[in-house]
CSV table of C-alpha atoms in Angstrom, one decimal:
chain,number,residue,atom,x,y,z
H,68,UNK,CA,13.7,0.8,14.7
H,69,UNK,CA,13.3,4.1,15.8
H,70,UNK,CA,16.6,4.7,14.9
H,71,UNK,CA,16.4,3.3,11.4
H,72,UNK,CA,13.1,5.4,11.0
H,73,UNK,CA,14.8,9.1,12.9
H,74,UNK,CA,18.1,8.5,10.4
H,75,UNK,CA,16.3,8.1,7.1
H,76,UNK,CA,14.1,10.7,8.1
H,77,UNK,CA,17.7,13.1,8.2
H,78,UNK,CA,17.8,11.9,4.5
H,79,UNK,CA,15.2,11.1,3.1
H,80,UNK,CA,16.1,11.3,0.1
H,81,UNK,CA,17.4,7.8,0.0
H,82,UNK,CA,14.0,7.0,0.5
H,83,UNK,CA,12.3,8.8,-2.6
H,84,UNK,CA,15.6,6.8,-3.6
H,85,UNK,CA,13.5,3.9,-2.8
H,86,UNK,CA,10.3,5.0,-4.3
H,87,UNK,CA,11.9,6.2,-7.3
H,88,UNK,CA,12.9,2.4,-7.9
H,89,UNK,CA,9.1,1.0,-6.8
H,90,UNK,CA,7.8,3.6,-9.8
H,91,UNK,CA,10.7,2.1,-11.9
H,92,UNK,CA,9.5,-1.6,-11.2
H,93,UNK,CA,6.0,-1.0,-12.2
H,94,UNK,CA,7.3,1.1,-14.7
H,95,UNK,CA,5.6,4.4,-14.5
H,96,UNK,CA,9.0,6.6,-13.2
H,97,UNK,CA,9.1,8.4,-17.1
H,98,UNK,CA,5.2,9.7,-16.4
H,99,UNK,CA,5.7,10.5,-12.8
H,100,UNK,CA,7.7,12.4,-11.3
H,101,UNK,CA,7.6,13.9,-7.6
H,102,UNK,CA,10.2,17.0,-7.0
H,103,UNK,CA,10.7,18.8,-3.6
H,104,UNK,CA,10.0,22.2,-2.5
H,105,UNK,CA,12.5,23.3,-4.2
H,106,UNK,CA,11.4,22.0,-7.5
H,107,UNK,CA,14.5,19.7,-7.7
H,108,UNK,CA,13.6,15.6,-9.7
H,109,UNK,CA,13.7,13.6,-5.8
H,110,UNK,CA,11.6,10.2,-7.5
H,111,UNK,CA,10.8,8.8,-11.3
H,112,UNK,CA,12.9,9.2,-14.2
H,113,UNK,CA,13.9,12.2,-16.7
H,114,UNK,CA,13.3,11.6,-20.8
H,115,UNK,CA,12.9,12.5,-23.9
H,116,UNK,CA,8.8,13.8,-22.9
H,117,UNK,CA,7.8,15.7,-20.1
H,118,UNK,CA,6.3,13.5,-17.5
H,119,UNK,CA,2.0,12.9,-17.8
H,120,UNK,CA,2.2,13.9,-13.5
H,121,UNK,CA,4.5,15.9,-11.2
H,122,UNK,CA,4.0,16.2,-7.9
H,123,UNK,CA,5.6,18.9,-5.8
H,124,UNK,CA,5.6,17.6,-2.9
H,125,UNK,CA,6.5,19.8,0.7
H,126,UNK,CA,6.5,17.5,3.8
H,127,UNK,CA,9.6,15.9,4.6
H,128,UNK,CA,8.0,13.2,5.8
H,129,UNK,CA,6.2,12.2,2.9
H,130,UNK,CA,8.8,9.8,1.3
H,131,UNK,CA,8.9,8.2,4.4
H,132,UNK,CA,4.9,7.7,4.6
H,133,UNK,CA,4.6,7.1,1.3
H,134,UNK,CA,6.7,4.0,2.0
H,135,UNK,CA,4.6,2.8,4.7
H,136,UNK,CA,0.3,3.2,3.5
H,137,UNK,CA,0.4,5.0,-0.3
H,138,UNK,CA,-2.6,5.4,-0.3
H,139,UNK,CA,-3.3,7.4,3.0
H,140,UNK,CA,0.1,9.4,2.9
H,141,UNK,CA,-1.4,10.6,-0.3
H,142,UNK,CA,-4.4,11.5,0.2
H,143,UNK,CA,-4.2,13.4,3.2
H,144,UNK,CA,-1.5,15.3,1.8
H,145,UNK,CA,-3.2,16.7,-1.3
H,146,UNK,CA,-6.1,17.3,1.0
H,147,UNK,CA,-3.9,19.2,3.3
H,148,UNK,CA,-2.3,20.5,1.3
H,149,UNK,CA,1.3,19.5,1.5
H,150,UNK,CA,1.8,17.9,-1.9
H,151,UNK,CA,-0.2,19.8,-5.0
H,152,UNK,CA,0.1,19.0,-8.5
H,153,UNK,CA,2.4,21.1,-10.7
H,154,UNK,CA,1.5,19.0,-14.1
H,155,UNK,CA,-0.8,16.6,-14.9
H,156,UNK,CA,-4.6,15.9,-13.1
H,157,UNK,CA,-5.3,14.3,-9.8
H,158,UNK,CA,-6.6,11.1,-12.2
H,159,UNK,CA,-3.4,10.7,-13.9
H,160,UNK,CA,-1.9,10.4,-10.2
H,161,UNK,CA,-4.3,8.1,-9.1
H,162,UNK,CA,-4.0,6.4,-12.7
H,163,UNK,CA,-0.7,6.4,-12.0
H,164,UNK,CA,-0.3,5.5,-8.0
H,165,UNK,CA,-3.1,2.4,-8.4
H,166,UNK,CA,-0.6,0.7,-11.3
H,167,UNK,CA,2.6,1.3,-8.9
H,168,UNK,CA,0.7,0.4,-5.7
H,169,UNK,CA,-0.1,-3.2,-7.5
H,170,UNK,CA,3.2,-3.5,-6.9
H,171,UNK,CA,3.3,-4.6,-4.2
H,172,UNK,CA,0.2,-6.8,-4.4
H,173,UNK,CA,2.1,-9.1,-6.6
H,174,UNK,CA,5.1,-9.5,-3.9
H,175,UNK,CA,5.6,-12.3,-1.9
H,176,UNK,CA,4.8,-11.1,0.9
H,177,UNK,CA,0.7,-9.9,-0.5
H,178,UNK,CA,-1.2,-12.5,1.4
H,179,UNK,CA,0.5,-11.8,4.8
H,180,UNK,CA,-0.2,-8.3,4.3
H,181,UNK,CA,-4.0,-9.3,3.3
H,182,UNK,CA,-4.6,-11.7,5.9
H,183,UNK,CA,-2.9,-9.5,9.0
H,184,UNK,CA,-5.3,-6.6,7.8
H,185,UNK,CA,-8.3,-8.8,7.5
H,186,UNK,CA,-7.6,-10.2,11.4
H,187,UNK,CA,-6.8,-6.7,12.7
H,188,UNK,CA,-10.3,-5.5,11.3
H,189,UNK,CA,-13.1,-4.6,13.6
H,190,UNK,CA,-16.1,-7.1,13.4
H,191,UNK,CA,-19.1,-5.8,11.1
H,192,UNK,CA,-21.7,-5.3,13.7
H,193,UNK,CA,-24.5,-4.7,14.0
H,194,UNK,CA,-24.1,-1.0,16.1
H,195,UNK,CA,-21.2,-0.3,13.8
H,196,UNK,CA,-22.8,-1.2,10.9
H,197,UNK,CA,-24.7,1.4,12.2
H,198,UNK,CA,-22.1,4.4,13.2
H,199,UNK,CA,-20.3,4.0,9.8
H,200,UNK,CA,-23.5,3.5,7.6
H,201,UNK,CA,-24.3,7.7,9.4
H,202,UNK,CA,-20.6,8.9,8.6
H,203,UNK,CA,-21.4,8.7,4.8
H,204,UNK,CA,-25.0,8.6,4.6
H,205,UNK,CA,-25.7,11.2,7.3
H,206,UNK,CA,-24.8,14.6,5.4
H,207,UNK,CA,-27.2,16.6,5.0
H,208,UNK,CA,-29.4,14.9,1.2
H,209,UNK,CA,-28.2,19.1,-0.2
H,210,UNK,CA,-24.6,17.5,-0.6
H,211,UNK,CA,-25.2,14.9,-2.3
H,212,UNK,CA,-27.4,16.8,-4.9
H,213,UNK,CA,-25.3,19.1,-5.6
H,214,UNK,CA,-23.5,15.6,-8.5
H,215,UNK,CA,-25.7,13.0,-8.1
H,216,UNK,CA,-29.0,12.4,-10.6
H,217,UNK,CA,-32.4,14.1,-9.8
H,218,UNK,CA,-33.6,10.3,-8.7
H,219,UNK,CA,-30.4,10.5,-6.3
H,220,UNK,CA,-29.4,7.6,-7.0
H,221,UNK,CA,-25.4,6.7,-5.3
H,222,UNK,CA,-24.7,4.0,-7.6
H,223,UNK,CA,-23.5,2.9,-10.9
H,224,UNK,CA,-25.8,4.1,-13.9
H,225,UNK,CA,-26.1,1.5,-17.0
H,226,UNK,CA,-24.6,3.3,-20.5
H,227,UNK,CA,-26.1,1.2,-23.1
H,228,UNK,CA,-23.9,3.2,-25.5
H,229,UNK,CA,-21.2,5.7,-23.2
H,230,UNK,CA,-22.6,8.3,-24.6
H,231,UNK,CA,-26.3,9.1,-22.4
H,232,UNK,CA,-26.6,11.9,-19.5
H,233,UNK,CA,-26.6,10.5,-15.9
H,234,UNK,CA,-30.0,11.5,-15.5
H,235,UNK,CA,-30.7,9.0,-18.3
H,236,UNK,CA,-28.2,6.0,-18.2
H,237,UNK,CA,-29.7,6.3,-14.1
H,238,UNK,CA,-32.9,5.3,-15.4
H,239,UNK,CA,-31.9,2.8,-17.2
H,240,UNK,CA,-30.4,1.5,-14.9
H,241,UNK,CA,-33.7,1.3,-13.0
H,242,UNK,CA,-35.1,-0.5,-16.0
H,243,UNK,CA,-32.4,-3.1,-16.4
H,244,UNK,CA,-32.9,-3.8,-12.8
H,245,UNK,CA,-36.9,-4.2,-13.2
H,246,UNK,CA,-35.9,-6.4,-16.5
H,247,UNK,CA,-33.8,-8.9,-14.2
H,248,UNK,CA,-36.5,-9.2,-11.8
H,249,UNK,CA,-39.2,-9.9,-14.2
H,250,UNK,CA,-41.3,-8.0,-12.0
H,251,UNK,CA,-45.1,-8.0,-11.8
H,252,UNK,CA,-48.0,-6.1,-10.3
H,253,UNK,CA,-49.0,-6.4,-5.9
H,254,UNK,CA,-45.2,-8.3,-5.9
H,255,UNK,CA,-43.7,-8.0,-2.9
H,256,UNK,CA,-39.4,-6.3,-3.1
H,257,UNK,CA,-37.1,-5.7,-0.2
H,258,UNK,CA,-35.0,-3.5,-1.2
H,259,UNK,CA,-31.5,-3.3,1.3
H,260,UNK,CA,-30.0,-0.9,1.5
H,261,UNK,CA,-32.6,1.6,-0.3
H,262,UNK,CA,-30.3,4.8,-0.7
H,263,UNK,CA,-32.9,7.8,-0.9
H,264,UNK,CA,-36.2,5.3,-1.5
H,265,UNK,CA,-35.7,6.5,-5.7
H,266,UNK,CA,-35.7,2.4,-6.9
H,267,UNK,CA,-37.8,1.2,-4.3
H,268,UNK,CA,-40.5,4.2,-5.0
H,269,UNK,CA,-39.9,4.1,-9.0
H,270,UNK,CA,-40.6,0.0,-8.9
H,271,UNK,CA,-43.5,0.6,-7.0
H,272,UNK,CA,-44.7,3.1,-9.6
H,273,UNK,CA,-44.1,2.1,-13.1
H,274,UNK,CA,-43.9,-1.7,-12.2
H,275,UNK,CA,-46.4,-2.4,-9.3
H,276,UNK,CA,-44.8,-4.3,-7.0
H,277,UNK,CA,-44.8,-3.4,-3.1
H,278,UNK,CA,-41.8,-2.0,-2.4
H,279,UNK,CA,-40.4,-2.0,0.8
H,280,UNK,CA,-37.1,0.2,1.8
H,281,UNK,CA,-34.1,-0.3,4.8
H,282,UNK,CA,-31.6,1.6,5.7
H,283,UNK,CA,-29.4,2.4,8.8
H,284,UNK,CA,-28.6,6.3,7.8
H,285,UNK,CA,-31.7,8.7,9.6
H,286,UNK,CA,-31.0,11.3,6.7
H,287,UNK,CA,-31.9,9.4,4.1
H,288,UNK,CA,-35.1,7.8,5.5
H,289,UNK,CA,-36.1,11.1,6.3
H,290,UNK,CA,-35.4,11.8,2.4
H,291,UNK,CA,-37.4,8.7,1.1
H,292,UNK,CA,-40.1,8.9,3.4
H,293,UNK,CA,-40.7,12.7,1.7
H,294,UNK,CA,-39.8,11.1,-1.3
H,295,UNK,CA,-42.5,8.2,-0.7
H,296,UNK,CA,-45.7,11.4,0.6
H,297,UNK,CA,-45.3,12.6,-3.0
H,298,UNK,CA,-46.0,9.4,-5.1
H,299,UNK,CA,-48.8,8.0,-6.4
H,300,UNK,CA,-48.3,5.0,-5.3
H,301,UNK,CA,-47.7,5.4,-1.4
H,302,UNK,CA,-50.0,2.9,-0.5
H,303,UNK,CA,-47.7,0.5,-2.0
H,304,UNK,CA,-44.4,2.0,-0.2
H,305,UNK,CA,-42.8,1.2,2.8
H,306,UNK,CA,-39.3,2.9,4.0
H,307,UNK,CA,-38.0,1.4,7.5
H,308,UNK,CA,-34.6,2.5,9.8
H,309,UNK,CA,-33.4,-1.0,10.4
H,310,UNK,CA,-30.5,-3.6,9.6
H,311,UNK,CA,-31.3,-6.1,7.2
H,312,UNK,CA,-29.8,-8.8,9.9
H,313,UNK,CA,-32.2,-7.8,12.0
H,314,UNK,CA,-34.9,-8.2,9.7
H,315,UNK,CA,-37.7,-10.8,9.0
H,316,UNK,CA,-40.5,-11.9,6.2
H,317,UNK,CA,-40.9,-13.6,2.7
H,318,UNK,CA,-41.0,-11.8,0.0
H,319,UNK,CA,-41.3,-12.8,-4.1
H,320,UNK,CA,-37.9,-9.7,-5.1
H,321,UNK,CA,-35.0,-8.5,-3.1
H,322,UNK,CA,-33.1,-6.2,-4.1
H,323,UNK,CA,-29.8,-5.2,-3.0
H,324,UNK,CA,-27.8,-1.7,-5.2
H,325,UNK,CA,-24.7,-0.4,-3.4
H,326,UNK,CA,-24.6,-2.4,0.1
H,327,UNK,CA,-22.6,-5.6,-0.5
H,328,UNK,CA,-19.8,-3.1,-0.1
H,329,UNK,CA,-20.3,-2.5,3.6
H,330,UNK,CA,-21.0,-6.1,4.7
H,331,UNK,CA,-17.2,-6.5,4.9
H,332,UNK,CA,-15.4,-10.1,4.2
H,333,UNK,CA,-16.5,-11.6,7.4
H,334,UNK,CA,-20.2,-11.1,6.8
H,335,UNK,CA,-20.6,-11.9,2.9
H,336,UNK,CA,-21.4,-15.3,3.9
H,337,UNK,CA,-24.6,-14.0,6.6
H,338,UNK,CA,-25.7,-11.4,4.0
H,339,UNK,CA,-26.5,-14.2,1.5
H,340,UNK,CA,-28.1,-16.5,4.0
H,341,UNK,CA,-30.4,-14.1,5.0
H,342,UNK,CA,-31.4,-13.1,1.4
H,343,UNK,CA,-31.4,-16.5,1.2
H,344,UNK,CA,-34.5,-16.6,4.5
H,345,UNK,CA,-36.3,-14.1,3.2
H,346,UNK,CA,-36.7,-14.8,0.1
H,347,UNK,CA,-40.1,-16.8,-1.7
H,348,UNK,CA,-38.8,-20.8,-3.2
H,349,UNK,CA,-40.2,-18.7,-6.4
H,350,UNK,CA,-37.9,-15.3,-5.9
H,351,UNK,CA,-35.6,-13.7,-7.3
H,352,UNK,CA,-33.0,-11.3,-5.4
H,353,UNK,CA,-31.1,-9.9,-7.5
H,354,UNK,CA,-27.5,-7.9,-6.3
H,355,UNK,CA,-25.6,-5.0,-7.4
H,356,UNK,CA,-21.9,-3.9,-6.1
H,357,UNK,CA,-18.4,-2.8,-6.4
H,358,UNK,CA,-16.3,-5.5,-7.0
H,359,UNK,CA,-12.0,-5.8,-7.8
H,360,UNK,CA,-10.1,-8.2,-9.4
H,361,UNK,CA,-9.2,-10.0,-7.6
H,362,UNK,CA,-9.4,-10.4,-2.9
H,363,UNK,CA,-6.5,-8.8,-2.6
H,364,UNK,CA,-7.6,-5.0,-4.2
H,365,UNK,CA,-11.0,-5.5,-1.7
H,366,UNK,CA,-9.4,-3.5,1.0
H,367,UNK,CA,-8.2,0.6,1.0
H,368,UNK,CA,-6.8,2.5,3.5
H,369,UNK,CA,-8.3,5.7,2.6
H,370,UNK,CA,-11.3,4.7,1.9
H,371,UNK,CA,-12.3,3.0,5.1
H,372,UNK,CA,-10.7,5.8,7.0
H,373,UNK,CA,-12.4,8.8,5.1
H,374,UNK,CA,-15.3,7.4,3.0
H,375,UNK,CA,-16.8,4.0,4.0
H,376,UNK,CA,-15.5,3.0,7.5
H,377,UNK,CA,-16.0,-1.2,7.8
H,378,UNK,CA,-16.2,-1.3,3.8
H,379,UNK,CA,-14.8,-4.2,1.8
H,380,UNK,CA,-14.7,-4.2,-2.0
H,381,UNK,CA,-15.1,-8.3,-3.1
H,382,UNK,CA,-13.9,-10.4,-5.4
H,383,UNK,CA,-16.3,-12.4,-7.7
H,384,UNK,CA,-14.8,-15.3,-6.4
H,385,UNK,CA,-15.1,-14.4,-2.8
H,386,UNK,CA,-19.1,-13.8,-3.7
H,387,UNK,CA,-19.6,-16.2,-5.5
H,388,UNK,CA,-17.8,-19.1,-2.7
H,389,UNK,CA,-20.3,-16.8,-0.2
H,390,UNK,CA,-23.5,-17.2,-2.2
H,391,UNK,CA,-23.4,-20.8,-2.8
H,392,UNK,CA,-23.1,-22.0,0.6
H,393,UNK,CA,-26.6,-19.4,1.0
H,394,UNK,CA,-28.9,-21.6,-0.6
H,395,UNK,CA,-29.4,-19.3,-3.5
H,396,UNK,CA,-28.7,-20.4,-7.2
H,397,UNK,CA,-26.6,-18.4,-8.9
H,398,UNK,CA,-28.7,-17.8,-12.9
H,399,UNK,CA,-27.0,-14.3,-13.8
H,400,UNK,CA,-23.4,-12.1,-14.1
H,401,UNK,CA,-23.0,-8.9,-15.6
H,402,UNK,CA,-19.5,-7.1,-15.0
H,403,UNK,CA,-20.5,-3.1,-15.3
H,404,UNK,CA,-17.0,-2.0,-15.5
H,405,UNK,CA,-17.0,0.5,-17.9
H,406,UNK,CA,-20.0,1.9,-17.3
H,407,UNK,CA,-19.1,2.8,-13.2
H,408,UNK,CA,-16.1,4.6,-15.2
H,409,UNK,CA,-18.3,6.5,-17.4
H,410,UNK,CA,-21.0,7.0,-13.6
H,411,UNK,CA,-17.9,8.7,-11.6
H,412,UNK,CA,-17.1,11.0,-15.0
H,413,UNK,CA,-20.7,12.6,-14.8
H,414,UNK,CA,-20.1,12.6,-10.7
H,415,UNK,CA,-16.4,14.9,-11.0
H,416,UNK,CA,-17.9,17.0,-13.3
H,417,UNK,CA,-20.8,18.1,-11.7
H,418,UNK,CA,-18.7,18.2,-8.7
H,419,UNK,CA,-16.1,20.1,-9.8
H,420,UNK,CA,-18.9,22.9,-11.3
H,421,UNK,CA,-20.1,23.2,-8.3
H,422,UNK,CA,-17.3,24.5,-6.4
H,423,UNK,CA,-17.4,27.9,-5.3
């Protein structure tokens, strides 16, 4: 194996030829071109029209890295400056790259690769979950204020028409959640993965419920406490730095927004069993999460290393299977795919506007 790799590292054109073939199979070879540092086309096909995206690769090892782990290789090369965009945007590169890598997901080896990936992933223990949460969320709150709405909602907003601003859409999301939960004054509500506390606080203020929020991130907990101190419903709001698996009590309502993605595939059954244990017999639970179209694309190496360690984006079928064995009954499902696209567009625009 070492001899094969060494030989092909000396002849990167062979590896670029393989990449070019994969781009062709995926139907993106006319839209996505790779150039070497001298500006020569090394992957992709020339066409009548210019490509949407031209990538200049300054790293001779990049083709090998792309073939071994495309999402990680492209992401790291872009951050390190070993890859630059000469035409097109980063969003367009990601769109075309996703289309190209989907070809691999349809290969006969994909189920084995997915199974091996799950086998070698460490279990999401309570200690590891706390460490993973701190990795992403224990960044100073000021960073998130650069691109989030004024309520600091770090999850999909709700865009009934698609023309709403981010603040309005996040307010509509909270109202939509409240409607689904059929809230009444003095009901007890548990918010699992409460973030900076906005949802728990607003439901206490607007619906009169008694809110308890759980988070694993000290920075989020401190900000949630600061926000609660300023709330008119302070006496009905409590936040705890705790893992939901170690929490007890019975609640009329449970809400969990943007938290299921951190549970991991193996943790899905236990997650819903815990919700079932904490929910009163006539209670309602609402889980809002990112999902994927199938069980083969729930893990991304780039996201796992740099964004959400230990995370997993489940397919709806995986969620339903875990839920059905928990004792809970599914009453409603809503797909918010385009709503998240609008949310991400707002976050990206706000973040770019804050660049120095």
